[in-house]
Amino acid sequence: MRAPRVLLLGGSTEASSLARAIDTRRFDLTVSYAGRTRERTATPGTIRVGGFGGVAGLTRYLRDQRVDAVVDATHPFAAHMPHYAATACAAAGVPRVRLCRPAWTPDPGDEWIEVADLSAAAEVVDATGARRVFLTTGRQELEPFAHVCGAWFLVRAIEQPHRMPLASAHVVLARGPFDEADELALMQSHDIDMLVTKNSGGAAAAGKLSAARALGIRVVMVRRPLMPAGAIVAHIADALAWLDDVANAVHAPGYVRGV
Ligand code: NAP
């Protein structure tokens, strides 16, 4: 029996976990990365790096590589790839599922200011007169805060920003998970009075939210971008069950791949 060809669009913690959980004796797995970070978690499967060239490029790839199924496990804040994947899969007749962890929701005692994007987050920092801001949105997303004059920023990133557009800032390099006690100590030691974060969801980065709650610090929470319609699962086990259904379909008599 031939192994179904699976394209896993990576970029999230869940993508790496799923790649490790997929039985590569049963599935012919390719894991695809945009190539934004220098260090990648090692995973099984064939690794490819770099964009496909929009919808047209991805549609061509799905047909040329005879892909049977796509798991879109890009990050909850990947704004384009999920839409490109949805359109390309529809065009090539390839089943697709999105693997995406649930968003965080406020708990009692949380003081969240929800905003649509990073520019709106910067406006809130400016308008509220926050003085010492813990900015956890990533090294590539500092620019929207460049015009905020009155605040000092504690910037946390995995890799050093290529350039620093903020006039007054200190960078800490760290990779999660981050627990509540460490987050609390970090925020206290820097006298933080506002936290800015994207609503990435997940346990590994949730410590800053409980620390902010404990310290009575306001949180500027950037909402997720809209996702395309279609199948969505939150857990690795559900993605594996979806792949089992794909394998059953591929092995069924009369299976025809794509269009
Ligand atoms: P994006 O806006 O959705 O994607 C931009 C372009 O990058 C896409 O059009 C595509 O290029 C390429 N791309 C994205 N994911 C890819 C993949 N898995 N394999 C091959 N090409 C891919 O995403 P982004 O916000 O720029 O983020 C880039 C990558 O970093 C994503 O994979 C995302 O999951 C990950 N990431 C993003 C964030 C975030 O906060 N945005 C955080 C952590 C990780 P083509 O059109 O040429 O195919």
PDB file of C-alpha atoms and ligand atoms in Angstrom:
ATOM      1  CA  MET A   1       0.000   0.000   0.000  1.00  0.00           C
ATOM      2  CA  ARG A   2       1.407   3.386  -0.886  1.00  0.00           C
ATOM      3  CA  ALA A   3       1.957   5.915   1.887  1.00  0.00           C
ATOM      4  CA  PRO A   4      -0.296   8.984   1.544  1.00  0.00           C
ATOM      5  CA  ARG A   5       1.675  12.150   0.783  1.00  0.00           C
ATOM      6  CA  VAL A   6       1.185  14.764   3.466  1.00  0.00           C
ATOM      7  CA  LEU A   7       2.346  18.371   3.296  1.00  0.00           C
ATOM      8  CA  LEU A   8       2.625  19.871   6.780  1.00  0.00           C
ATOM      9  CA  LEU A   9       2.877  23.665   6.787  1.00  0.00           C
ATOM     10  CA  GLY A  10       5.029  24.438   9.805  1.00  0.00           C
ATOM     11  CA  GLY A  11       5.725  27.518  11.878  1.00  0.00           C
ATOM     12  CA  SER A  12       4.111  26.673  15.213  1.00  0.00           C
ATOM     13  CA  THR A  13       5.018  24.499  18.202  1.00  0.00           C
ATOM     14  CA  GLU A  14       2.107  22.237  17.274  1.00  0.00           C
ATOM     15  CA  ALA A  15       3.554  21.692  13.786  1.00  0.00           C
ATOM     16  CA  SER A  16       6.765  20.279  15.256  1.00  0.00           C
ATOM     17  CA  SER A  17       4.826  18.137  17.744  1.00  0.00           C
ATOM     18  CA  LEU A  18       2.597  16.791  14.981  1.00  0.00           C
ATOM     19  CA  ALA A  19       5.579  16.015  12.734  1.00  0.00           C
ATOM     20  CA  ARG A  20       7.111  13.984  15.561  1.00  0.00           C
ATOM     21  CA  ALA A  21       3.801  12.186  16.160  1.00  0.00           C
ATOM     22  CA  ILE A  22       3.162  11.189  12.536  1.00  0.00           C
ATOM     23  CA  ASP A  23       4.202   7.636  11.731  1.00  0.00           C
ATOM     24  CA  THR A  24       6.518   8.159   8.739  1.00  0.00           C
ATOM     25  CA  ARG A  25       6.234   4.459   7.847  1.00  0.00           C
ATOM     26  CA  ARG A  26       2.536   5.114   7.122  1.00  0.00           C
ATOM     27  CA  PHE A  27       2.767   8.643   5.702  1.00  0.00           C
ATOM     28  CA  ASP A  28       5.164  10.231   3.221  1.00  0.00           C
ATOM     29  CA  LEU A  29       5.650  13.453   5.177  1.00  0.00           C
ATOM     30  CA  THR A  30       7.062  16.773   3.981  1.00  0.00           C
ATOM     31  CA  VAL A  31       7.370  19.608   6.503  1.00  0.00           C
ATOM     32  CA  SER A  32       7.508  23.083   4.996  1.00  0.00           C
ATOM     33  CA  TYR A  33       8.900  26.209   6.666  1.00  0.00           C
ATOM     34  CA  ALA A  34       8.865  29.845   5.577  1.00  0.00           C
ATOM     35  CA  GLY A  35      12.509  30.098   6.672  1.00  0.00           C
ATOM     36  CA  ARG A  36      12.225  33.101   9.003  1.00  0.00           C
ATOM     37  CA  THR A  37      14.187  31.654  11.933  1.00  0.00           C
ATOM     38  CA  ARG A  38      17.750  30.392  11.777  1.00  0.00           C
ATOM     39  CA  GLU A  39      17.216  27.594  14.295  1.00  0.00           C
ATOM     40  CA  ARG A  40      14.529  25.010  13.655  1.00  0.00           C
ATOM     41  CA  THR A  41      13.349  22.159  15.846  1.00  0.00           C
ATOM     42  CA  ALA A  42      14.486  18.890  14.236  1.00  0.00           C
ATOM     43  CA  THR A  43      11.550  16.838  12.962  1.00  0.00           C
ATOM     44  CA  PRO A  44      11.064  13.672  10.932  1.00  0.00           C
ATOM     45  CA  GLY A  45      10.035  13.883   7.293  1.00  0.00           C
ATOM     46  CA  THR A  46      11.489  15.678   4.294  1.00  0.00           C
ATOM     47  CA  ILE A  47      12.155  19.329   5.135  1.00  0.00           C
ATOM     48  CA  ARG A  48      11.630  22.117   2.587  1.00  0.00           C
ATOM     49  CA  VAL A  49      12.257  25.773   3.286  1.00  0.00           C
ATOM     50  CA  GLY A  50      10.937  28.941   1.603  1.00  0.00           C
ATOM     51  CA  GLY A  51       7.716  30.235   0.083  1.00  0.00           C
ATOM     52  CA  PHE A  52       5.910  28.444  -2.734  1.00  0.00           C
ATOM     53  CA  GLY A  53       5.147  31.624  -4.671  1.00  0.00           C
ATOM     54  CA  GLY A  54       1.612  32.459  -3.546  1.00  0.00           C
ATOM     55  CA  VAL A  55      -1.531  30.513  -4.407  1.00  0.00           C
ATOM     56  CA  ALA A  56      -0.389  29.666  -7.939  1.00  0.00           C
ATOM     57  CA  GLY A  57       2.954  28.299  -6.723  1.00  0.00           C
ATOM     58  CA  LEU A  58       1.373  26.222  -3.985  1.00  0.00           C
ATOM     59  CA  THR A  59      -1.320  24.843  -6.318  1.00  0.00           C
ATOM     60  CA  ARG A  60       1.424  23.803  -8.753  1.00  0.00           C
ATOM     61  CA  TYR A  61       3.431  22.217  -5.937  1.00  0.00           C
ATOM     62  CA  LEU A  62       0.405  20.197  -4.704  1.00  0.00           C
ATOM     63  CA  ARG A  63      -0.182  18.850  -8.202  1.00  0.00           C
ATOM     64  CA  ASP A  64       3.486  18.259  -9.124  1.00  0.00           C
ATOM     65  CA  GLN A  65       4.277  16.513  -5.835  1.00  0.00           C
ATOM     66  CA  ARG A  66       0.995  14.556  -5.921  1.00  0.00           C
ATOM     67  CA  VAL A  67       0.116  15.644  -2.380  1.00  0.00           C
ATOM     68  CA  ASP A  68      -2.834  13.762  -0.850  1.00  0.00           C
ATOM     69  CA  ALA A  69      -3.472  16.024   2.143  1.00  0.00           C
ATOM     70  CA  VAL A  70      -2.346  19.307   3.701  1.00  0.00           C
ATOM     71  CA  VAL A  71      -2.146  20.094   7.391  1.00  0.00           C
ATOM     72  CA  ASP A  72      -1.860  23.847   7.892  1.00  0.00           C
ATOM     73  CA  ALA A  73      -0.091  24.185  11.235  1.00  0.00           C
ATOM     74  CA  THR A  74       1.266  27.669  10.623  1.00  0.00           C
ATOM     75  CA  HIS A  75       1.229  30.038  13.595  1.00  0.00           C
ATOM     76  CA  PRO A  76      -2.144  31.492  14.755  1.00  0.00           C
ATOM     77  CA  PHE A  77      -0.829  34.902  13.559  1.00  0.00           C
ATOM     78  CA  ALA A  78       0.281  33.764  10.100  1.00  0.00           C
ATOM     79  CA  ALA A  79      -1.947  36.148   8.153  1.00  0.00           C
ATOM     80  CA  HIS A  80      -1.490  34.917   4.559  1.00  0.00           C
ATOM     81  CA  MET A  81      -0.472  31.282   4.386  1.00  0.00           C
ATOM     82  CA  PRO A  82      -3.737  29.806   5.774  1.00  0.00           C
ATOM     83  CA  HIS A  83      -5.717  31.659   3.076  1.00  0.00           C
ATOM     84  CA  TYR A  84      -3.278  30.676   0.336  1.00  0.00           C
ATOM     85  CA  ALA A  85      -3.410  27.058   1.517  1.00  0.00           C
ATOM     86  CA  ALA A  86      -7.229  27.073   1.549  1.00  0.00           C
ATOM     87  CA  THR A  87      -7.449  28.463  -1.986  1.00  0.00           C
ATOM     88  CA  ALA A  88      -4.691  26.242  -3.410  1.00  0.00           C
ATOM     89  CA  CYS A  89      -6.120  23.090  -1.819  1.00  0.00           C
ATOM     90  CA  ALA A  90      -9.576  23.910  -3.190  1.00  0.00           C
ATOM     91  CA  ALA A  91      -8.085  24.465  -6.659  1.00  0.00           C
ATOM     92  CA  ALA A  92      -6.037  21.250  -6.576  1.00  0.00           C
ATOM     93  CA  GLY A  93      -8.785  19.189  -4.900  1.00  0.00           C
ATOM     94  CA  VAL A  94      -6.598  18.330  -1.912  1.00  0.00           C
ATOM     95  CA  PRO A  95      -8.172  17.926   1.561  1.00  0.00           C
ATOM     96  CA  ARG A  96      -6.863  20.375   4.163  1.00  0.00           C
ATOM     97  CA  VAL A  97      -7.167  20.794   7.897  1.00  0.00           C
ATOM     98  CA  ARG A  98      -5.970  23.661  10.064  1.00  0.00           C
ATOM     99  CA  LEU A  99      -4.247  22.731  13.319  1.00  0.00           C
ATOM    100  CA  CYS A 100      -4.461  25.731  15.624  1.00  0.00           C
ATOM    101  CA  ARG A 101      -4.404  26.010  19.397  1.00  0.00           C
ATOM    102  CA  PRO A 102      -7.364  27.804  21.036  1.00  0.00           C
ATOM    103  CA  ALA A 103      -7.040  31.525  21.727  1.00  0.00           C
ATOM    104  CA  TRP A 104      -6.634  32.782  25.305  1.00  0.00           C
ATOM    105  CA  THR A 105      -9.722  34.198  26.996  1.00  0.00           C
ATOM    106  CA  PRO A 106      -9.685  36.632  29.938  1.00  0.00           C
ATOM    107  CA  ASP A 107     -10.059  35.278  33.470  1.00  0.00           C
ATOM    108  CA  PRO A 108     -11.726  37.168  36.315  1.00  0.00           C
ATOM    109  CA  GLY A 109      -9.278  39.845  37.472  1.00  0.00           C
ATOM    110  CA  ASP A 110      -7.736  40.327  34.037  1.00  0.00           C
ATOM    111  CA  GLU A 111      -7.689  43.832  32.623  1.00  0.00           C
ATOM    112  CA  TRP A 112      -7.424  43.324  28.868  1.00  0.00           C
ATOM    113  CA  ILE A 113      -7.630  45.957  26.174  1.00  0.00           C
ATOM    114  CA  GLU A 114      -8.285  43.977  22.983  1.00  0.00           C
ATOM    115  CA  VAL A 115      -7.115  45.505  19.714  1.00  0.00           C
ATOM    116  CA  ALA A 116      -7.186  44.479  16.067  1.00  0.00           C
ATOM    117  CA  ASP A 117      -3.499  44.836  15.251  1.00  0.00           C
ATOM    118  CA  LEU A 118      -0.104  46.096  16.398  1.00  0.00           C
ATOM    119  CA  SER A 119      -0.700  49.677  15.237  1.00  0.00           C
ATOM    120  CA  ALA A 120      -3.796  49.799  17.424  1.00  0.00           C
ATOM    121  CA  ALA A 121      -1.739  48.311  20.282  1.00  0.00           C
ATOM    122  CA  ALA A 122       0.822  51.113  19.885  1.00  0.00           C
ATOM    123  CA  GLU A 123      -1.988  53.695  19.979  1.00  0.00           C
ATOM    124  CA  VAL A 124      -3.227  52.246  23.262  1.00  0.00           C
ATOM    125  CA  VAL A 125       0.272  52.415  24.787  1.00  0.00           C
ATOM    126  CA  ASP A 126       0.510  56.043  23.692  1.00  0.00           C
ATOM    127  CA  ALA A 127      -2.976  57.058  24.778  1.00  0.00           C
ATOM    128  CA  THR A 128      -2.861  55.414  28.219  1.00  0.00           C
ATOM    129  CA  GLY A 129       0.498  56.964  29.076  1.00  0.00           C
ATOM    130  CA  ALA A 130       2.064  53.614  29.993  1.00  0.00           C
ATOM    131  CA  ARG A 131       5.680  54.168  31.044  1.00  0.00           C
ATOM    132  CA  ARG A 132       7.315  50.741  31.147  1.00  0.00           C
ATOM    133  CA  VAL A 133       5.966  48.270  28.621  1.00  0.00           C
ATOM    134  CA  PHE A 134       6.745  44.565  28.308  1.00  0.00           C
ATOM    135  CA  LEU A 135       6.540  43.937  24.553  1.00  0.00           C
ATOM    136  CA  THR A 136       6.313  40.254  23.635  1.00  0.00           C
ATOM    137  CA  THR A 137       5.194  40.500  20.016  1.00  0.00           C
ATOM    138  CA  GLY A 138       8.468  39.361  18.435  1.00  0.00           C
ATOM    139  CA  ARG A 139      11.564  40.988  16.973  1.00  0.00           C
ATOM    140  CA  GLN A 140      10.015  41.533  13.531  1.00  0.00           C
ATOM    141  CA  GLU A 141       7.084  43.530  14.881  1.00  0.00           C
ATOM    142  CA  LEU A 142       8.666  46.481  16.686  1.00  0.00           C
ATOM    143  CA  GLU A 143       8.150  49.113  13.972  1.00  0.00           C
ATOM    144  CA  PRO A 144       4.510  49.987  14.890  1.00  0.00           C
ATOM    145  CA  PHE A 145       5.767  51.118  18.323  1.00  0.00           C
ATOM    146  CA  ALA A 146       8.512  53.364  16.946  1.00  0.00           C
ATOM    147  CA  HIS A 147       6.458  56.564  17.282  1.00  0.00           C
ATOM    148  CA  VAL A 148       5.549  55.953  20.941  1.00  0.00           C
ATOM    149  CA  CYS A 149       7.744  58.528  22.697  1.00  0.00           C
ATOM    150  CA  GLY A 150       6.793  58.410  26.347  1.00  0.00           C
ATOM    151  CA  ALA A 151       7.401  54.716  27.058  1.00  0.00           C
ATOM    152  CA  TRP A 152      10.412  52.492  27.740  1.00  0.00           C
ATOM    153  CA  PHE A 153      10.089  48.973  26.283  1.00  0.00           C
ATOM    154  CA  LEU A 154      11.314  45.637  27.551  1.00  0.00           C
ATOM    155  CA  VAL A 155      11.452  43.651  24.298  1.00  0.00           C
ATOM    156  CA  ARG A 156      11.549  39.869  24.495  1.00  0.00           C
ATOM    157  CA  ALA A 157      12.546  37.967  21.373  1.00  0.00           C
ATOM    158  CA  ILE A 158      14.071  34.629  20.392  1.00  0.00           C
ATOM    159  CA  GLU A 159      16.692  36.243  18.171  1.00  0.00           C
ATOM    160  CA  GLN A 160      18.283  39.705  18.264  1.00  0.00           C
ATOM    161  CA  PRO A 161      16.287  42.249  16.195  1.00  0.00           C
ATOM    162  CA  HIS A 162      18.149  43.225  12.988  1.00  0.00           C
ATOM    163  CA  ARG A 163      17.562  46.881  13.871  1.00  0.00           C
ATOM    164  CA  MET A 164      16.030  48.606  16.834  1.00  0.00           C
ATOM    165  CA  PRO A 165      13.390  51.180  15.825  1.00  0.00           C
ATOM    166  CA  LEU A 166      12.451  51.972  19.435  1.00  0.00           C
ATOM    167  CA  ALA A 167      14.147  54.983  21.012  1.00  0.00           C
ATOM    168  CA  SER A 168      14.117  53.587  24.525  1.00  0.00           C
ATOM    169  CA  ALA A 169      14.271  49.823  24.884  1.00  0.00           C
ATOM    170  CA  HIS A 170      16.095  46.865  26.361  1.00  0.00           C
ATOM    171  CA  VAL A 171      16.108  43.456  24.616  1.00  0.00           C
ATOM    172  CA  VAL A 172      16.013  40.138  26.463  1.00  0.00           C
ATOM    173  CA  LEU A 173      16.659  37.054  24.352  1.00  0.00           C
ATOM    174  CA  ALA A 174      14.736  33.991  25.489  1.00  0.00           C
ATOM    175  CA  ARG A 175      12.786  31.065  24.118  1.00  0.00           C
ATOM    176  CA  GLY A 176       9.707  29.714  25.987  1.00  0.00           C
ATOM    177  CA  PRO A 177       8.176  28.021  27.817  1.00  0.00           C
ATOM    178  CA  PHE A 178       7.965  30.744  30.449  1.00  0.00           C
ATOM    179  CA  ASP A 179       6.385  30.008  33.822  1.00  0.00           C
ATOM    180  CA  GLU A 180       4.402  32.423  35.945  1.00  0.00           C
ATOM    181  CA  ALA A 181       7.019  32.812  38.694  1.00  0.00           C
ATOM    182  CA  ASP A 182       9.749  33.805  36.219  1.00  0.00           C
ATOM    183  CA  GLU A 183       7.413  36.162  34.355  1.00  0.00           C
ATOM    184  CA  LEU A 184       6.379  37.772  37.622  1.00  0.00           C
ATOM    185  CA  ALA A 185       9.989  38.278  38.672  1.00  0.00           C
ATOM    186  CA  LEU A 186      10.906  39.710  35.246  1.00  0.00           C
ATOM    187  CA  MET A 187       8.004  42.163  35.247  1.00  0.00           C
ATOM    188  CA  GLN A 188       8.632  43.230  38.838  1.00  0.00           C
ATOM    189  CA  SER A 189      12.364  43.714  38.367  1.00  0.00           C
ATOM    190  CA  HIS A 190      11.704  46.008  35.379  1.00  0.00           C
ATOM    191  CA  ASP A 191       8.823  47.846  37.060  1.00  0.00           C
ATOM    192  CA  ILE A 192       6.500  46.970  34.154  1.00  0.00           C
ATOM    193  CA  ASP A 193       3.123  48.739  34.038  1.00  0.00           C
ATOM    194  CA  MET A 194       1.732  47.349  30.752  1.00  0.00           C
ATOM    195  CA  LEU A 195       2.043  44.078  28.830  1.00  0.00           C
ATOM    196  CA  VAL A 196       1.565  43.920  25.054  1.00  0.00           C
ATOM    197  CA  THR A 197       1.021  40.493  23.548  1.00  0.00           C
ATOM    198  CA  LYS A 198      -0.546  38.782  20.572  1.00  0.00           C
ATOM    199  CA  ASN A 199      -3.284  36.267  21.422  1.00  0.00           C
ATOM    200  CA  SER A 200      -1.135  33.299  20.447  1.00  0.00           C
ATOM    201  CA  GLY A 201      -2.811  30.952  22.947  1.00  0.00           C
ATOM    202  CA  GLY A 202      -1.206  27.875  24.472  1.00  0.00           C
ATOM    203  CA  ALA A 203       0.250  27.054  27.859  1.00  0.00           C
ATOM    204  CA  ALA A 204       3.914  27.777  27.064  1.00  0.00           C
ATOM    205  CA  ALA A 205       3.423  31.539  26.926  1.00  0.00           C
ATOM    206  CA  ALA A 206       0.462  31.934  29.298  1.00  0.00           C
ATOM    207  CA  GLY A 207       2.624  32.622  32.382  1.00  0.00           C
ATOM    208  CA  LYS A 208       2.882  36.316  31.486  1.00  0.00           C
ATOM    209  CA  LEU A 209      -0.929  36.617  31.637  1.00  0.00           C
ATOM    210  CA  SER A 210      -1.238  35.155  35.122  1.00  0.00           C
ATOM    211  CA  ALA A 211       1.757  37.246  36.226  1.00  0.00           C
ATOM    212  CA  ALA A 212       0.083  40.400  34.855  1.00  0.00           C
ATOM    213  CA  ARG A 213      -3.135  39.435  36.689  1.00  0.00           C
ATOM    214  CA  ALA A 214      -1.255  38.937  39.956  1.00  0.00           C
ATOM    215  CA  LEU A 215       0.498  42.305  39.591  1.00  0.00           C
ATOM    216  CA  GLY A 216      -2.637  44.179  38.428  1.00  0.00           C
ATOM    217  CA  ILE A 217      -0.970  45.078  35.122  1.00  0.00           C
ATOM    218  CA  ARG A 218      -3.101  45.957  32.094  1.00  0.00           C
ATOM    219  CA  VAL A 219      -2.710  43.748  29.041  1.00  0.00           C
ATOM    220  CA  VAL A 220      -2.986  44.996  25.471  1.00  0.00           C
ATOM    221  CA  MET A 221      -4.141  41.846  23.650  1.00  0.00           C
ATOM    222  CA  VAL A 222      -3.845  41.740  19.863  1.00  0.00           C
ATOM    223  CA  ARG A 223      -6.652  39.654  18.338  1.00  0.00           C
ATOM    224  CA  ARG A 224      -5.874  36.909  15.834  1.00  0.00           C
ATOM    225  CA  PRO A 225      -6.262  37.503  12.111  1.00  0.00           C
ATOM    226  CA  LEU A 226      -9.339  35.968  10.471  1.00  0.00           C
ATOM    227  CA  MET A 227      -8.909  32.399   9.269  1.00  0.00           C
ATOM    228  CA  PRO A 228     -10.406  30.809   6.167  1.00  0.00           C
ATOM    229  CA  ALA A 229     -13.451  28.562   6.545  1.00  0.00           C
ATOM    230  CA  GLY A 230     -12.855  24.814   6.700  1.00  0.00           C
ATOM    231  CA  ALA A 231     -11.890  21.971   9.001  1.00  0.00           C
ATOM    232  CA  ILE A 232     -10.009  23.053  12.102  1.00  0.00           C
ATOM    233  CA  VAL A 233      -8.615  21.002  14.998  1.00  0.00           C
ATOM    234  CA  ALA A 234      -6.974  22.157  18.213  1.00  0.00           C
ATOM    235  CA  HIS A 235      -5.046  19.069  19.286  1.00  0.00           C
ATOM    236  CA  ILE A 236      -2.395  16.763  17.824  1.00  0.00           C
ATOM    237  CA  ALA A 237      -4.596  13.698  18.452  1.00  0.00           C
ATOM    238  CA  ASP A 238      -7.392  15.220  16.351  1.00  0.00           C
ATOM    239  CA  ALA A 239      -4.982  16.001  13.515  1.00  0.00           C
ATOM    240  CA  LEU A 240      -3.739  12.387  13.635  1.00  0.00           C
ATOM    241  CA  ALA A 241      -7.338  11.112  13.511  1.00  0.00           C
ATOM    242  CA  TRP A 242      -7.955  13.359  10.474  1.00  0.00           C
ATOM    243  CA  LEU A 243      -4.848  11.870   8.808  1.00  0.00           C
ATOM    244  CA  ASP A 244      -6.140   8.351   9.544  1.00  0.00           C
ATOM    245  CA  ASP A 245      -9.288   9.263   7.600  1.00  0.00           C
ATOM    246  CA  VAL A 246      -7.084  10.501   4.754  1.00  0.00           C
ATOM    247  CA  ALA A 247      -5.160   7.198   4.749  1.00  0.00           C
ATOM    248  CA  ASN A 248      -8.420   5.216   4.671  1.00  0.00           C
ATOM    249  CA  ALA A 249      -9.627   7.278   1.709  1.00  0.00           C
ATOM    250  CA  VAL A 250      -6.315   6.913  -0.154  1.00  0.00           C
ATOM    251  CA  HIS A 251      -6.331   3.142   0.355  1.00  0.00           C
ATOM    252  CA  ALA A 252      -9.988   2.751  -0.612  1.00  0.00           C
ATOM    253  CA  PRO A 253     -10.694   1.268  -4.061  1.00  0.00           C
ATOM    254  CA  GLY A 254     -11.228   3.900  -6.748  1.00  0.00           C
ATOM    255  CA  TYR A 255      -9.301   6.685  -4.941  1.00  0.00           C
ATOM    256  CA  VAL A 256      -8.383   9.487  -7.316  1.00  0.00           C
ATOM    257  CA  ARG A 257      -5.925  12.093  -6.068  1.00  0.00           C
ATOM    258  CA  GLY A 258      -6.782  15.776  -6.586  1.00  0.00           C
ATOM    259  CA  VAL A 259      -8.022  17.532  -9.682  1.00  0.00           C
TER     260      VAL A 259
HETATM  261  P1  NAP B   1       2.297  34.628   6.493  1.00  0.00           P
HETATM  262  O1  NAP B   1       2.030  36.085   6.392  1.00  0.00           O
HETATM  263  O2  NAP B   1       1.115  33.757   6.596  1.00  0.00           O
HETATM  264  O3  NAP B   1       3.179  34.112   5.278  1.00  0.00           O
HETATM  265  C1  NAP B   1       3.957  34.963   4.465  1.00  0.00           C
HETATM  266  C2  NAP B   1       4.573  34.142   3.377  1.00  0.00           C
HETATM  267  O4  NAP B   1       5.567  33.253   3.904  1.00  0.00           O
HETATM  268  C3  NAP B   1       3.586  33.230   2.668  1.00  0.00           C
HETATM  269  O5  NAP B   1       2.894  33.933   1.676  1.00  0.00           O
HETATM  270  C4  NAP B   1       4.484  32.138   2.138  1.00  0.00           C
HETATM  271  O6  NAP B   1       5.185  32.553   0.972  1.00  0.00           O
HETATM  272  C5  NAP B   1       5.534  32.020   3.218  1.00  0.00           C
HETATM  273  N1  NAP B   1       5.204  30.957   4.171  1.00  0.00           N
HETATM  274  C6  NAP B   1       4.536  31.065   5.358  1.00  0.00           C
HETATM  275  N2  NAP B   1       4.481  29.897   5.983  1.00  0.00           N
HETATM  276  C7  NAP B   1       5.119  29.023   5.195  1.00  0.00           C
HETATM  277  C8  NAP B   1       5.415  27.634   5.297  1.00  0.00           C
HETATM  278  N3  NAP B   1       5.040  26.945   6.381  1.00  0.00           N
HETATM  279  N4  NAP B   1       6.092  27.033   4.277  1.00  0.00           N
HETATM  280  C9  NAP B   1       6.489  27.746   3.193  1.00  0.00           C
HETATM  281  N5  NAP B   1       6.244  29.075   3.042  1.00  0.00           N
HETATM  282  C10 NAP B   1       5.582  29.689   4.031  1.00  0.00           C
HETATM  283  O7  NAP B   1       3.215  34.298   7.735  1.00  0.00           O
HETATM  284  P2  NAP B   1       4.227  35.243   8.577  1.00  0.00           P
HETATM  285  O8  NAP B   1       3.478  35.937   9.642  1.00  0.00           O
HETATM  286  O9  NAP B   1       5.055  36.022   7.585  1.00  0.00           O
HETATM  287  O10 NAP B   1       5.110  34.134   9.267  1.00  0.00           O
HETATM  288  C11 NAP B   1       6.042  33.372   8.531  1.00  0.00           C
HETATM  289  C12 NAP B   1       6.166  32.014   9.184  1.00  0.00           C
HETATM  290  O11 NAP B   1       6.521  32.172  10.562  1.00  0.00           O
HETATM  291  C13 NAP B   1       4.858  31.214   9.149  1.00  0.00           C
HETATM  292  O12 NAP B   1       5.159  29.883   8.779  1.00  0.00           O
HETATM  293  C14 NAP B   1       4.332  31.289  10.549  1.00  0.00           C
HETATM  294  O13 NAP B   1       3.668  30.106  10.899  1.00  0.00           O
HETATM  295  C15 NAP B   1       5.583  31.490  11.374  1.00  0.00           C
HETATM  296  N6  NAP B   1       5.354  32.303  12.584  1.00  0.00           N
HETATM  297  C16 NAP B   1       4.654  33.461  12.492  1.00  0.00           C
HETATM  298  C17 NAP B   1       4.420  34.192  13.652  1.00  0.00           C
HETATM  299  C18 NAP B   1       3.624  35.457  13.617  1.00  0.00           C
HETATM  300  O14 NAP B   1       3.351  35.987  14.707  1.00  0.00           O
HETATM  301  N7  NAP B   1       3.245  35.972  12.455  1.00  0.00           N
HETATM  302  C19 NAP B   1       4.914  33.733  14.883  1.00  0.00           C
HETATM  303  C20 NAP B   1       5.638  32.541  14.920  1.00  0.00           C
HETATM  304  C21 NAP B   1       5.846  31.845  13.764  1.00  0.00           C
HETATM  305  P3  NAP B   1       4.639  32.196  -0.516  1.00  0.00           P
HETATM  306  O15 NAP B   1       3.406  33.026  -0.719  1.00  0.00           O
HETATM  307  O16 NAP B   1       5.774  32.543  -1.401  1.00  0.00           O
HETATM  308  O17 NAP B   1       4.318  30.730  -0.530  1.00  0.00           O
END
